[in-house]
Amino acid sequence: MEELEDSQMNLQTMLTMRHVSPFRSLAQELLGSLSETSDTLERWVKVQMMWCALESVFTGGDIAKQMPREAKKFAKVDKDWAKIMTKASECRNVVECCADELLRNSLPTMYGELEKCQKSLEGYLEQKQNAFPRFYFVSNAKLLIILSQGSDPLAMNEYYENVFDAIQYVEYDKKDKTIIYKIHGDGGDGHEIIPFISPVKAVGNIEDWLMSLLQNMRLTLKELARSCAAGV
C-alpha cells in the first residue's frame, strides 16, 4: 500500500514537470490505473477485516446454530472469498490483479452481505444483553466467545469474574456437568465457598441459566443472612 501511494505521488510530481509533455498521456493513464488499484485495495481490506471478525462466529459454535440464515449468507461470502484469494495468489502483480472486473464487482457485494451479517449479529448480542443485563459488563468480543460456547457450561468458568463481582468460578456436579451447586469467591487460598440452597441446572440458552444462577445466588445469600440474624 505504501509503495502504491509513493508511486502515485511520483507520477503526480512528474505530471507537473514541463518535460513530461511527450509522455503526459501515458503518465495520466498510469496514474488512473494506480488510483483504481488503490480504491480496489481499500475495498478489499475492508472486506477482509469484516470477514476476519465474523469468520469464527459463523463457521461453527452455538451462535451459528442460533442464526442459521446469517450463517448461510456468510457461508456463501466465505466461498466467494476463498475463490478470490486463490485467484489473487496466482497473480503476482497487484495492478493486474486489481484490474480484474470480477474482483471489482464482487467486493462491494461481499461487503454489503457481510455488513448485513454484522448488523444481525449486533441485534443478536443486544437481545442476549437484554435477557441477561450483566452481559453489558462484558466486551462484545468476549461476549461472542461466551455465547459461542454456551452449550458447554464448564467453558463459562473462565468468564464468571467478568460477569459477576467477586466470583472466581462455580463448582459442578462430578457426574453431571449441567448441575451447579457451589460458588467460589475470589481471593486465592482460603477463599469463600458458598453452597446453593438448591442446585442450578445449566441447560438451555446460557442467558437463561445464568439468570437462574443469579436468582439462586440471591436467595442463598438471603437465607444465609436470615440464619445468621436468627443466631445472634
mmCIF file with all atom_site columns, C-alpha atoms in Angstrom:
data_model
loop_
_atom_site.group_PDB
_atom_site.id
_atom_site.type_symbol
_atom_site.label_atom_id
_atom_site.label_alt_id
_atom_site.label_comp_id
_atom_site.label_asym_id
_atom_site.label_entity_id
_atom_site.label_seq_id
_atom_site.pdbx_PDB_ins_code
_atom_site.Cartn_x
_atom_site.Cartn_y
_atom_site.Cartn_z
_atom_site.occupancy
_atom_site.B_iso_or_equiv
_atom_site.pdbx_formal_charge
_atom_site.auth_seq_id
_atom_site.auth_comp_id
_atom_site.auth_asym_id
_atom_site.auth_atom_id
_atom_site.pdbx_PDB_model_num
ATOM 1   C CA . MET A 1 1   ? 0.000   0.000   0.000   1.00 0.00 ? 1   MET A CA 1
ATOM 2   C CA . GLU A 1 2   ? 2.827   2.401   0.864   1.00 0.00 ? 2   GLU A CA 1
ATOM 3   C CA . GLU A 1 3   ? 4.674   1.621   -2.371  1.00 0.00 ? 3   GLU A CA 1
ATOM 4   C CA . LEU A 1 4   ? 1.467   2.244   -4.285  1.00 0.00 ? 4   LEU A CA 1
ATOM 5   C CA . GLU A 1 5   ? 0.995   5.633   -2.626  1.00 0.00 ? 5   GLU A CA 1
ATOM 6   C CA . ASP A 1 6   ? 4.630   6.531   -3.314  1.00 0.00 ? 6   ASP A CA 1
ATOM 7   C CA . SER A 1 7   ? 4.197   5.634   -6.996  1.00 0.00 ? 7   SER A CA 1
ATOM 8   C CA . GLN A 1 8   ? 1.078   7.788   -7.230  1.00 0.00 ? 8   GLN A CA 1
ATOM 9   C CA . MET A 1 9   ? 2.890   10.746  -5.665  1.00 0.00 ? 9   MET A CA 1
ATOM 10  C CA . ASN A 1 10  ? 5.846   10.291  -8.042  1.00 0.00 ? 10  ASN A CA 1
ATOM 11  C CA . LEU A 1 11  ? 3.524   10.290  -11.065 1.00 0.00 ? 11  LEU A CA 1
ATOM 12  C CA . GLN A 1 12  ? 1.671   13.367  -9.813  1.00 0.00 ? 12  GLN A CA 1
ATOM 13  C CA . THR A 1 13  ? 5.009   15.152  -9.377  1.00 0.00 ? 13  THR A CA 1
ATOM 14  C CA . MET A 1 14  ? 6.103   14.031  -12.822 1.00 0.00 ? 14  MET A CA 1
ATOM 15  C CA . LEU A 1 15  ? 2.938   15.463  -14.390 1.00 0.00 ? 15  LEU A CA 1
ATOM 16  C CA . THR A 1 16  ? 3.801   18.930  -13.054 1.00 0.00 ? 16  THR A CA 1
ATOM 17  C CA . MET A 1 17  ? 7.151   18.954  -14.912 1.00 0.00 ? 17  MET A CA 1
ATOM 18  C CA . ARG A 1 18  ? 7.396   20.708  -18.277 1.00 0.00 ? 18  ARG A CA 1
ATOM 19  C CA . HIS A 1 19  ? 9.487   17.909  -19.802 1.00 0.00 ? 19  HIS A CA 1
ATOM 20  C CA . VAL A 1 20  ? 6.679   15.353  -19.394 1.00 0.00 ? 20  VAL A CA 1
ATOM 21  C CA . SER A 1 21  ? 4.739   16.557  -22.481 1.00 0.00 ? 21  SER A CA 1
ATOM 22  C CA . PRO A 1 22  ? 5.684   13.624  -24.752 1.00 0.00 ? 22  PRO A CA 1
ATOM 23  C CA . PHE A 1 23  ? 4.686   11.143  -22.033 1.00 0.00 ? 23  PHE A CA 1
ATOM 24  C CA . ARG A 1 24  ? 1.768   13.018  -20.426 1.00 0.00 ? 24  ARG A CA 1
ATOM 25  C CA . SER A 1 25  ? -0.970  10.738  -21.765 1.00 0.00 ? 25  SER A CA 1
ATOM 26  C CA . LEU A 1 26  ? 0.932   7.629   -20.661 1.00 0.00 ? 26  LEU A CA 1
ATOM 27  C CA . ALA A 1 27  ? 1.630   9.085   -17.200 1.00 0.00 ? 27  ALA A CA 1
ATOM 28  C CA . GLN A 1 28  ? -2.037  10.072  -16.789 1.00 0.00 ? 28  GLN A CA 1
ATOM 29  C CA . GLU A 1 29  ? -3.114  6.605   -17.846 1.00 0.00 ? 29  GLU A CA 1
ATOM 30  C CA . LEU A 1 30  ? -0.736  5.013   -15.327 1.00 0.00 ? 30  LEU A CA 1
ATOM 31  C CA . LEU A 1 31  ? -1.918  7.373   -12.570 1.00 0.00 ? 31  LEU A CA 1
ATOM 32  C CA . GLY A 1 32  ? -5.541  6.478   -13.325 1.00 0.00 ? 32  GLY A CA 1
ATOM 33  C CA . SER A 1 33  ? -4.677  2.796   -13.202 1.00 0.00 ? 33  SER A CA 1
ATOM 34  C CA . LEU A 1 34  ? -2.901  3.195   -9.844  1.00 0.00 ? 34  LEU A CA 1
ATOM 35  C CA . SER A 1 35  ? -5.822  5.217   -8.443  1.00 0.00 ? 35  SER A CA 1
ATOM 36  C CA . GLU A 1 36  ? -8.268  2.455   -9.407  1.00 0.00 ? 36  GLU A CA 1
ATOM 37  C CA . THR A 1 37  ? -5.919  -0.127  -7.890  1.00 0.00 ? 37  THR A CA 1
ATOM 38  C CA . SER A 1 38  ? -5.758  1.883   -4.659  1.00 0.00 ? 38  SER A CA 1
ATOM 39  C CA . ASP A 1 39  ? -9.581  2.101   -4.453  1.00 0.00 ? 39  ASP A CA 1
ATOM 40  C CA . THR A 1 40  ? -9.908  -1.641  -5.077  1.00 0.00 ? 40  THR A CA 1
ATOM 41  C CA . LEU A 1 41  ? -7.323  -2.449  -2.414  1.00 0.00 ? 41  LEU A CA 1
ATOM 42  C CA . GLU A 1 42  ? -9.133  -0.264  0.135   1.00 0.00 ? 42  GLU A CA 1
ATOM 43  C CA . ARG A 1 43  ? -12.394 -2.128  -0.512  1.00 0.00 ? 43  ARG A CA 1
ATOM 44  C CA . TRP A 1 44  ? -10.502 -5.427  -0.404  1.00 0.00 ? 44  TRP A CA 1
ATOM 45  C CA . VAL A 1 45  ? -9.003  -4.624  3.026   1.00 0.00 ? 45  VAL A CA 1
ATOM 46  C CA . LYS A 1 46  ? -12.430 -3.586  4.370   1.00 0.00 ? 46  LYS A CA 1
ATOM 47  C CA . VAL A 1 47  ? -13.938 -6.887  3.229   1.00 0.00 ? 47  VAL A CA 1
ATOM 48  C CA . GLN A 1 48  ? -11.001 -8.789  4.724   1.00 0.00 ? 48  GLN A CA 1
ATOM 49  C CA . MET A 1 49  ? -11.307 -7.069  8.107   1.00 0.00 ? 49  MET A CA 1
ATOM 50  C CA . MET A 1 50  ? -15.025 -7.742  8.339   1.00 0.00 ? 50  MET A CA 1
ATOM 51  C CA . TRP A 1 51  ? -14.586 -11.329 7.115   1.00 0.00 ? 51  TRP A CA 1
ATOM 52  C CA . CYS A 1 52  ? -11.929 -11.936 9.804   1.00 0.00 ? 52  CYS A CA 1
ATOM 53  C CA . ALA A 1 53  ? -14.233 -10.547 12.507  1.00 0.00 ? 53  ALA A CA 1
ATOM 54  C CA . LEU A 1 54  ? -17.168 -12.769 11.509  1.00 0.00 ? 54  LEU A CA 1
ATOM 55  C CA . GLU A 1 55  ? -15.395 -15.929 10.350  1.00 0.00 ? 55  GLU A CA 1
ATOM 56  C CA . SER A 1 56  ? -15.019 -17.500 13.825  1.00 0.00 ? 56  SER A CA 1
ATOM 57  C CA . VAL A 1 57  ? -18.637 -16.612 14.690  1.00 0.00 ? 57  VAL A CA 1
ATOM 58  C CA . PHE A 1 58  ? -20.427 -18.086 11.691  1.00 0.00 ? 58  PHE A CA 1
ATOM 59  C CA . THR A 1 59  ? -18.285 -21.115 10.826  1.00 0.00 ? 59  THR A CA 1
ATOM 60  C CA . GLY A 1 60  ? -19.104 -23.066 13.971  1.00 0.00 ? 60  GLY A CA 1
ATOM 61  C CA . GLY A 1 61  ? -20.298 -22.826 17.560  1.00 0.00 ? 61  GLY A CA 1
ATOM 62  C CA . ASP A 1 62  ? -23.654 -22.068 19.126  1.00 0.00 ? 62  ASP A CA 1
ATOM 63  C CA . ILE A 1 63  ? -24.155 -18.645 17.523  1.00 0.00 ? 63  ILE A CA 1
ATOM 64  C CA . ALA A 1 64  ? -24.122 -20.092 14.003  1.00 0.00 ? 64  ALA A CA 1
ATOM 65  C CA . LYS A 1 65  ? -26.814 -22.600 15.073  1.00 0.00 ? 65  LYS A CA 1
ATOM 66  C CA . GLN A 1 66  ? -28.995 -19.830 16.509  1.00 0.00 ? 66  GLN A CA 1
ATOM 67  C CA . MET A 1 67  ? -28.546 -17.619 13.434  1.00 0.00 ? 67  MET A CA 1
ATOM 68  C CA . PRO A 1 68  ? -28.888 -20.124 10.554  1.00 0.00 ? 68  PRO A CA 1
ATOM 69  C CA . ARG A 1 69  ? -29.941 -17.569 7.927   1.00 0.00 ? 69  ARG A CA 1
ATOM 70  C CA . GLU A 1 70  ? -26.931 -15.331 8.601   1.00 0.00 ? 70  GLU A CA 1
ATOM 71  C CA . ALA A 1 71  ? -24.642 -18.374 8.804   1.00 0.00 ? 71  ALA A CA 1
ATOM 72  C CA . LYS A 1 72  ? -25.836 -19.487 5.368   1.00 0.00 ? 72  LYS A CA 1
ATOM 73  C CA . LYS A 1 73  ? -25.309 -15.972 3.985   1.00 0.00 ? 73  LYS A CA 1
ATOM 74  C CA . PHE A 1 74  ? -21.797 -15.873 5.435   1.00 0.00 ? 74  PHE A CA 1
ATOM 75  C CA . ALA A 1 75  ? -21.001 -19.328 4.029   1.00 0.00 ? 75  ALA A CA 1
ATOM 76  C CA . LYS A 1 76  ? -21.698 -18.033 0.512   1.00 0.00 ? 76  LYS A CA 1
ATOM 77  C CA . VAL A 1 77  ? -19.459 -14.989 1.038   1.00 0.00 ? 77  VAL A CA 1
ATOM 78  C CA . ASP A 1 78  ? -16.796 -17.234 2.551   1.00 0.00 ? 78  ASP A CA 1
ATOM 79  C CA . LYS A 1 79  ? -16.859 -19.430 -0.550  1.00 0.00 ? 79  LYS A CA 1
ATOM 80  C CA . ASP A 1 80  ? -16.524 -16.404 -2.859  1.00 0.00 ? 80  ASP A CA 1
ATOM 81  C CA . TRP A 1 81  ? -13.769 -15.005 -0.653  1.00 0.00 ? 81  TRP A CA 1
ATOM 82  C CA . ALA A 1 82  ? -11.786 -18.251 -0.938  1.00 0.00 ? 82  ALA A CA 1
ATOM 83  C CA . LYS A 1 83  ? -12.068 -18.126 -4.746  1.00 0.00 ? 83  LYS A CA 1
ATOM 84  C CA . ILE A 1 84  ? -10.892 -14.509 -4.867  1.00 0.00 ? 84  ILE A CA 1
ATOM 85  C CA . MET A 1 85  ? -7.908  -15.176 -2.608  1.00 0.00 ? 85  MET A CA 1
ATOM 86  C CA . THR A 1 86  ? -6.935  -18.305 -4.541  1.00 0.00 ? 86  THR A CA 1
ATOM 87  C CA . LYS A 1 87  ? -7.017  -16.386 -7.813  1.00 0.00 ? 87  LYS A CA 1
ATOM 88  C CA . ALA A 1 88  ? -5.102  -13.470 -6.256  1.00 0.00 ? 88  ALA A CA 1
ATOM 89  C CA . SER A 1 89  ? -2.344  -15.789 -5.060  1.00 0.00 ? 89  SER A CA 1
ATOM 90  C CA . GLU A 1 90  ? -1.749  -16.836 -8.670  1.00 0.00 ? 90  GLU A CA 1
ATOM 91  C CA . CYS A 1 91  ? -1.227  -13.242 -9.836  1.00 0.00 ? 91  CYS A CA 1
ATOM 92  C CA . ARG A 1 92  ? 1.956   -11.583 -8.573  1.00 0.00 ? 92  ARG A CA 1
ATOM 93  C CA . ASN A 1 93  ? 1.227   -8.136  -9.985  1.00 0.00 ? 93  ASN A CA 1
ATOM 94  C CA . VAL A 1 94  ? -1.117  -6.132  -7.759  1.00 0.00 ? 94  VAL A CA 1
ATOM 95  C CA . VAL A 1 95  ? -2.227  -3.765  -10.561 1.00 0.00 ? 95  VAL A CA 1
ATOM 96  C CA . GLU A 1 96  ? -3.151  -6.645  -12.867 1.00 0.00 ? 96  GLU A CA 1
ATOM 97  C CA . CYS A 1 97  ? -4.891  -8.438  -10.007 1.00 0.00 ? 97  CYS A CA 1
ATOM 98  C CA . CYS A 1 98  ? -6.972  -5.396  -9.027  1.00 0.00 ? 98  CYS A CA 1
ATOM 99  C CA . ALA A 1 99  ? -7.891  -4.767  -12.673 1.00 0.00 ? 99  ALA A CA 1
ATOM 100 C CA . ASP A 1 100 ? -9.960  -7.954  -12.698 1.00 0.00 ? 100 ASP A CA 1
ATOM 101 C CA . GLU A 1 101 ? -13.599 -6.972  -13.334 1.00 0.00 ? 101 GLU A CA 1
ATOM 102 C CA . LEU A 1 102 ? -14.973 -9.933  -11.378 1.00 0.00 ? 102 LEU A CA 1
ATOM 103 C CA . LEU A 1 103 ? -12.995 -8.846  -8.325  1.00 0.00 ? 103 LEU A CA 1
ATOM 104 C CA . ARG A 1 104 ? -14.111 -5.225  -8.612  1.00 0.00 ? 104 ARG A CA 1
ATOM 105 C CA . ASN A 1 105 ? -17.760 -6.215  -8.954  1.00 0.00 ? 105 ASN A CA 1
ATOM 106 C CA . SER A 1 106 ? -17.622 -8.844  -6.206  1.00 0.00 ? 106 SER A CA 1
ATOM 107 C CA . LEU A 1 107 ? -16.056 -6.795  -3.403  1.00 0.00 ? 107 LEU A CA 1
ATOM 108 C CA . PRO A 1 108 ? -18.925 -4.262  -2.920  1.00 0.00 ? 108 PRO A CA 1
ATOM 109 C CA . THR A 1 109 ? -21.473 -7.105  -2.956  1.00 0.00 ? 109 THR A CA 1
ATOM 110 C CA . MET A 1 110 ? -19.475 -9.142  -0.457  1.00 0.00 ? 110 MET A CA 1
ATOM 111 C CA . TYR A 1 111 ? -19.050 -6.140  1.821   1.00 0.00 ? 111 TYR A CA 1
ATOM 112 C CA . GLY A 1 112 ? -22.790 -5.452  1.702   1.00 0.00 ? 112 GLY A CA 1
ATOM 113 C CA . GLU A 1 113 ? -23.625 -9.055  2.656   1.00 0.00 ? 113 GLU A CA 1
ATOM 114 C CA . LEU A 1 114 ? -21.057 -9.053  5.473   1.00 0.00 ? 114 LEU A CA 1
ATOM 115 C CA . GLU A 1 115 ? -22.457 -5.751  6.730   1.00 0.00 ? 115 GLU A CA 1
ATOM 116 C CA . LYS A 1 116 ? -25.923 -7.334  6.934   1.00 0.00 ? 116 LYS A CA 1
ATOM 117 C CA . CYS A 1 117 ? -24.459 -10.240 8.918   1.00 0.00 ? 117 CYS A CA 1
ATOM 118 C CA . GLN A 1 118 ? -22.712 -7.763  11.224  1.00 0.00 ? 118 GLN A CA 1
ATOM 119 C CA . LYS A 1 119 ? -25.915 -5.809  11.880  1.00 0.00 ? 119 LYS A CA 1
ATOM 120 C CA . SER A 1 120 ? -27.843 -9.018  12.564  1.00 0.00 ? 120 SER A CA 1
ATOM 121 C CA . LEU A 1 121 ? -25.106 -10.078 14.974  1.00 0.00 ? 121 LEU A CA 1
ATOM 122 C CA . GLU A 1 122 ? -25.291 -6.744  16.798  1.00 0.00 ? 122 GLU A CA 1
ATOM 123 C CA . GLY A 1 123 ? -29.051 -7.226  17.161  1.00 0.00 ? 123 GLY A CA 1
ATOM 124 C CA . TYR A 1 124 ? -28.465 -10.758 18.445  1.00 0.00 ? 124 TYR A CA 1
ATOM 125 C CA . LEU A 1 125 ? -25.992 -9.512  21.078  1.00 0.00 ? 125 LEU A CA 1
ATOM 126 C CA . GLU A 1 126 ? -28.388 -6.788  22.195  1.00 0.00 ? 126 GLU A CA 1
ATOM 127 C CA . GLN A 1 127 ? -31.124 -9.387  22.554  1.00 0.00 ? 127 GLN A CA 1
ATOM 128 C CA . LYS A 1 128 ? -28.859 -11.503 24.798  1.00 0.00 ? 128 LYS A CA 1
ATOM 129 C CA . GLN A 1 129 ? -27.829 -8.450  26.825  1.00 0.00 ? 129 GLN A CA 1
ATOM 130 C CA . ASN A 1 130 ? -31.480 -7.528  27.394  1.00 0.00 ? 130 ASN A CA 1
ATOM 131 C CA . ALA A 1 131 ? -32.216 -11.079 28.545  1.00 0.00 ? 131 ALA A CA 1
ATOM 132 C CA . PHE A 1 132 ? -29.248 -11.048 30.953  1.00 0.00 ? 132 PHE A CA 1
ATOM 133 C CA . PRO A 1 133 ? -28.209 -7.415  31.647  1.00 0.00 ? 133 PRO A CA 1
ATOM 134 C CA . ARG A 1 134 ? -24.895 -8.399  33.249  1.00 0.00 ? 134 ARG A CA 1
ATOM 135 C CA . PHE A 1 135 ? -23.671 -9.168  29.728  1.00 0.00 ? 135 PHE A CA 1
ATOM 136 C CA . TYR A 1 136 ? -23.403 -5.381  29.324  1.00 0.00 ? 136 TYR A CA 1
ATOM 137 C CA . PHE A 1 137 ? -20.323 -5.549  31.590  1.00 0.00 ? 137 PHE A CA 1
ATOM 138 C CA . VAL A 1 138 ? -18.551 -7.738  29.023  1.00 0.00 ? 138 VAL A CA 1
ATOM 139 C CA . SER A 1 139 ? -16.941 -6.505  25.799  1.00 0.00 ? 139 SER A CA 1
ATOM 140 C CA . ASN A 1 140 ? -18.594 -7.643  22.557  1.00 0.00 ? 140 ASN A CA 1
ATOM 141 C CA . ALA A 1 141 ? -15.520 -9.690  21.622  1.00 0.00 ? 141 ALA A CA 1
ATOM 142 C CA . LYS A 1 142 ? -15.604 -11.600 24.915  1.00 0.00 ? 142 LYS A CA 1
ATOM 143 C CA . LEU A 1 143 ? -19.398 -11.926 24.812  1.00 0.00 ? 143 LEU A CA 1
ATOM 144 C CA . LEU A 1 144 ? -19.154 -13.581 21.396  1.00 0.00 ? 144 LEU A CA 1
ATOM 145 C CA . ILE A 1 145 ? -16.780 -16.169 22.861  1.00 0.00 ? 145 ILE A CA 1
ATOM 146 C CA . ILE A 1 146 ? -19.109 -16.798 25.806  1.00 0.00 ? 146 ILE A CA 1
ATOM 147 C CA . LEU A 1 147 ? -22.169 -17.215 23.588  1.00 0.00 ? 147 LEU A CA 1
ATOM 148 C CA . SER A 1 148 ? -20.358 -19.419 21.063  1.00 0.00 ? 148 SER A CA 1
ATOM 149 C CA . GLN A 1 149 ? -19.501 -21.839 23.898  1.00 0.00 ? 149 GLN A CA 1
ATOM 150 C CA . GLY A 1 150 ? -22.895 -21.592 25.592  1.00 0.00 ? 150 GLY A CA 1
ATOM 151 C CA . SER A 1 151 ? -23.697 -25.288 25.196  1.00 0.00 ? 151 SER A CA 1
ATOM 152 C CA . ASP A 1 152 ? -20.694 -26.166 27.381  1.00 0.00 ? 152 ASP A CA 1
ATOM 153 C CA . PRO A 1 153 ? -21.341 -24.883 30.952  1.00 0.00 ? 153 PRO A CA 1
ATOM 154 C CA . LEU A 1 154 ? -17.758 -25.655 32.012  1.00 0.00 ? 154 LEU A CA 1
ATOM 155 C CA . ALA A 1 155 ? -16.418 -23.135 29.476  1.00 0.00 ? 155 ALA A CA 1
ATOM 156 C CA . MET A 1 156 ? -18.162 -20.328 31.390  1.00 0.00 ? 156 MET A CA 1
ATOM 157 C CA . ASN A 1 157 ? -15.836 -20.796 34.384  1.00 0.00 ? 157 ASN A CA 1
ATOM 158 C CA . GLU A 1 158 ? -13.213 -18.681 32.652  1.00 0.00 ? 158 GLU A CA 1
ATOM 159 C CA . TYR A 1 159 ? -15.556 -15.686 32.438  1.00 0.00 ? 159 TYR A CA 1
ATOM 160 C CA . TYR A 1 160 ? -17.522 -15.559 35.708  1.00 0.00 ? 160 TYR A CA 1
ATOM 161 C CA . GLU A 1 161 ? -15.225 -12.796 37.002  1.00 0.00 ? 161 GLU A CA 1
ATOM 162 C CA . ASN A 1 162 ? -16.268 -10.637 34.024  1.00 0.00 ? 162 ASN A CA 1
ATOM 163 C CA . VAL A 1 163 ? -19.974 -11.122 34.662  1.00 0.00 ? 163 VAL A CA 1
ATOM 164 C CA . PHE A 1 164 ? -20.225 -11.318 38.470  1.00 0.00 ? 164 PHE A CA 1
ATOM 165 C CA . ASP A 1 165 ? -18.373 -9.352  41.106  1.00 0.00 ? 165 ASP A CA 1
ATOM 166 C CA . ALA A 1 166 ? -16.145 -11.426 43.441  1.00 0.00 ? 166 ALA A CA 1
ATOM 167 C CA . ILE A 1 167 ? -16.974 -14.809 41.865  1.00 0.00 ? 167 ILE A CA 1
ATOM 168 C CA . GLN A 1 168 ? -13.987 -16.705 40.544  1.00 0.00 ? 168 GLN A CA 1
ATOM 169 C CA . TYR A 1 169 ? -15.716 -19.878 39.386  1.00 0.00 ? 169 TYR A CA 1
ATOM 170 C CA . VAL A 1 170 ? -18.560 -22.270 40.155  1.00 0.00 ? 170 VAL A CA 1
ATOM 171 C CA . GLU A 1 171 ? -18.416 -25.934 41.068  1.00 0.00 ? 171 GLU A CA 1
ATOM 172 C CA . TYR A 1 172 ? -20.252 -28.545 39.022  1.00 0.00 ? 172 TYR A CA 1
ATOM 173 C CA . ASP A 1 173 ? -21.512 -31.972 39.934  1.00 0.00 ? 173 ASP A CA 1
ATOM 174 C CA . LYS A 1 174 ? -18.843 -34.523 39.031  1.00 0.00 ? 174 LYS A CA 1
ATOM 175 C CA . LYS A 1 175 ? -21.366 -36.828 37.344  1.00 0.00 ? 175 LYS A CA 1
ATOM 176 C CA . ASP A 1 176 ? -23.485 -34.151 35.664  1.00 0.00 ? 176 ASP A CA 1
ATOM 177 C CA . LYS A 1 177 ? -21.693 -31.003 34.457  1.00 0.00 ? 177 LYS A CA 1
ATOM 178 C CA . THR A 1 178 ? -25.034 -29.231 33.968  1.00 0.00 ? 178 THR A CA 1
ATOM 179 C CA . ILE A 1 179 ? -25.644 -29.086 37.733  1.00 0.00 ? 179 ILE A CA 1
ATOM 180 C CA . ILE A 1 180 ? -24.023 -26.202 39.626  1.00 0.00 ? 180 ILE A CA 1
ATOM 181 C CA . TYR A 1 181 ? -24.074 -26.497 43.399  1.00 0.00 ? 181 TYR A CA 1
ATOM 182 C CA . LYS A 1 182 ? -21.337 -24.175 44.734  1.00 0.00 ? 182 LYS A CA 1
ATOM 183 C CA . ILE A 1 183 ? -19.856 -20.766 44.001  1.00 0.00 ? 183 ILE A CA 1
ATOM 184 C CA . HIS A 1 184 ? -16.231 -19.894 44.769  1.00 0.00 ? 184 HIS A CA 1
ATOM 185 C CA . GLY A 1 185 ? -15.254 -16.340 45.612  1.00 0.00 ? 185 GLY A CA 1
ATOM 186 C CA . ASP A 1 186 ? -12.002 -14.734 44.519  1.00 0.00 ? 186 ASP A CA 1
ATOM 187 C CA . GLY A 1 187 ? -9.038  -14.285 46.864  1.00 0.00 ? 187 GLY A CA 1
ATOM 188 C CA . GLY A 1 188 ? -6.882  -17.346 46.207  1.00 0.00 ? 188 GLY A CA 1
ATOM 189 C CA . ASP A 1 189 ? -6.273  -19.831 49.030  1.00 0.00 ? 189 ASP A CA 1
ATOM 190 C CA . GLY A 1 190 ? -8.857  -19.648 51.770  1.00 0.00 ? 190 GLY A CA 1
ATOM 191 C CA . HIS A 1 191 ? -11.449 -18.006 49.536  1.00 0.00 ? 191 HIS A CA 1
ATOM 192 C CA . GLU A 1 192 ? -15.126 -18.164 50.404  1.00 0.00 ? 192 GLU A CA 1
ATOM 193 C CA . ILE A 1 193 ? -17.174 -21.137 49.172  1.00 0.00 ? 193 ILE A CA 1
ATOM 194 C CA . ILE A 1 194 ? -20.971 -20.913 49.247  1.00 0.00 ? 194 ILE A CA 1
ATOM 195 C CA . PRO A 1 195 ? -23.182 -23.950 48.534  1.00 0.00 ? 195 PRO A CA 1
ATOM 196 C CA . PHE A 1 196 ? -26.511 -23.139 46.872  1.00 0.00 ? 196 PHE A CA 1
ATOM 197 C CA . ILE A 1 197 ? -29.678 -23.908 48.827  1.00 0.00 ? 197 ILE A CA 1
ATOM 198 C CA . SER A 1 198 ? -30.818 -25.706 45.668  1.00 0.00 ? 198 SER A CA 1
ATOM 199 C CA . PRO A 1 199 ? -28.646 -26.672 42.667  1.00 0.00 ? 199 PRO A CA 1
ATOM 200 C CA . VAL A 1 200 ? -28.797 -24.651 39.440  1.00 0.00 ? 200 VAL A CA 1
ATOM 201 C CA . LYS A 1 201 ? -29.457 -26.527 36.216  1.00 0.00 ? 201 LYS A CA 1
ATOM 202 C CA . ALA A 1 202 ? -27.220 -25.154 33.438  1.00 0.00 ? 202 ALA A CA 1
ATOM 203 C CA . VAL A 1 203 ? -29.309 -26.172 30.439  1.00 0.00 ? 203 VAL A CA 1
ATOM 204 C CA . GLY A 1 204 ? -30.845 -24.254 27.538  1.00 0.00 ? 204 GLY A CA 1
ATOM 205 C CA . ASN A 1 205 ? -29.745 -20.792 26.483  1.00 0.00 ? 205 ASN A CA 1
ATOM 206 C CA . ILE A 1 206 ? -26.812 -19.524 28.517  1.00 0.00 ? 206 ILE A CA 1
ATOM 207 C CA . GLU A 1 207 ? -28.521 -16.227 29.374  1.00 0.00 ? 207 GLU A CA 1
ATOM 208 C CA . ASP A 1 208 ? -31.468 -18.149 30.876  1.00 0.00 ? 208 ASP A CA 1
ATOM 209 C CA . TRP A 1 209 ? -29.468 -20.392 33.183  1.00 0.00 ? 209 TRP A CA 1
ATOM 210 C CA . LEU A 1 210 ? -27.162 -17.542 34.181  1.00 0.00 ? 210 LEU A CA 1
ATOM 211 C CA . MET A 1 211 ? -30.267 -15.620 35.237  1.00 0.00 ? 211 MET A CA 1
ATOM 212 C CA . SER A 1 212 ? -31.369 -18.678 37.257  1.00 0.00 ? 212 SER A CA 1
ATOM 213 C CA . LEU A 1 213 ? -27.906 -18.764 38.828  1.00 0.00 ? 213 LEU A CA 1
ATOM 214 C CA . LEU A 1 214 ? -28.169 -15.078 39.744  1.00 0.00 ? 214 LEU A CA 1
ATOM 215 C CA . GLN A 1 215 ? -31.607 -15.526 41.327  1.00 0.00 ? 215 GLN A CA 1
ATOM 216 C CA . ASN A 1 216 ? -30.481 -18.641 43.197  1.00 0.00 ? 216 ASN A CA 1
ATOM 217 C CA . MET A 1 217 ? -27.390 -16.796 44.448  1.00 0.00 ? 217 MET A CA 1
ATOM 218 C CA . ARG A 1 218 ? -29.581 -14.004 45.827  1.00 0.00 ? 218 ARG A CA 1
ATOM 219 C CA . LEU A 1 219 ? -31.931 -16.474 47.538  1.00 0.00 ? 219 LEU A CA 1
ATOM 220 C CA . THR A 1 220 ? -28.987 -18.384 49.012  1.00 0.00 ? 220 THR A CA 1
ATOM 221 C CA . LEU A 1 221 ? -27.315 -15.263 50.404  1.00 0.00 ? 221 LEU A CA 1
ATOM 222 C CA . LYS A 1 222 ? -30.652 -14.021 51.766  1.00 0.00 ? 222 LYS A CA 1
ATOM 223 C CA . GLU A 1 223 ? -31.213 -17.368 53.519  1.00 0.00 ? 223 GLU A CA 1
ATOM 224 C CA . LEU A 1 224 ? -27.678 -17.327 54.963  1.00 0.00 ? 224 LEU A CA 1
ATOM 225 C CA . ALA A 1 225 ? -28.208 -13.753 56.242  1.00 0.00 ? 225 ALA A CA 1
ATOM 226 C CA . ARG A 1 226 ? -31.520 -14.814 57.806  1.00 0.00 ? 226 ARG A CA 1
ATOM 227 C CA . SER A 1 227 ? -29.839 -17.781 59.532  1.00 0.00 ? 227 SER A CA 1
ATOM 228 C CA . CYS A 1 228 ? -27.046 -15.561 60.831  1.00 0.00 ? 228 CYS A CA 1
ATOM 229 C CA . ALA A 1 229 ? -29.523 -12.975 62.161  1.00 0.00 ? 229 ALA A CA 1
ATOM 230 C CA . ALA A 1 230 ? -31.515 -15.711 63.915  1.00 0.00 ? 230 ALA A CA 1
ATOM 231 C CA . GLY A 1 231 ? -28.371 -16.929 65.644  1.00 0.00 ? 231 GLY A CA 1
ATOM 232 C CA . VAL A 1 232 ? -27.492 -13.541 67.097  1.00 0.00 ? 232 VAL A CA 1
#
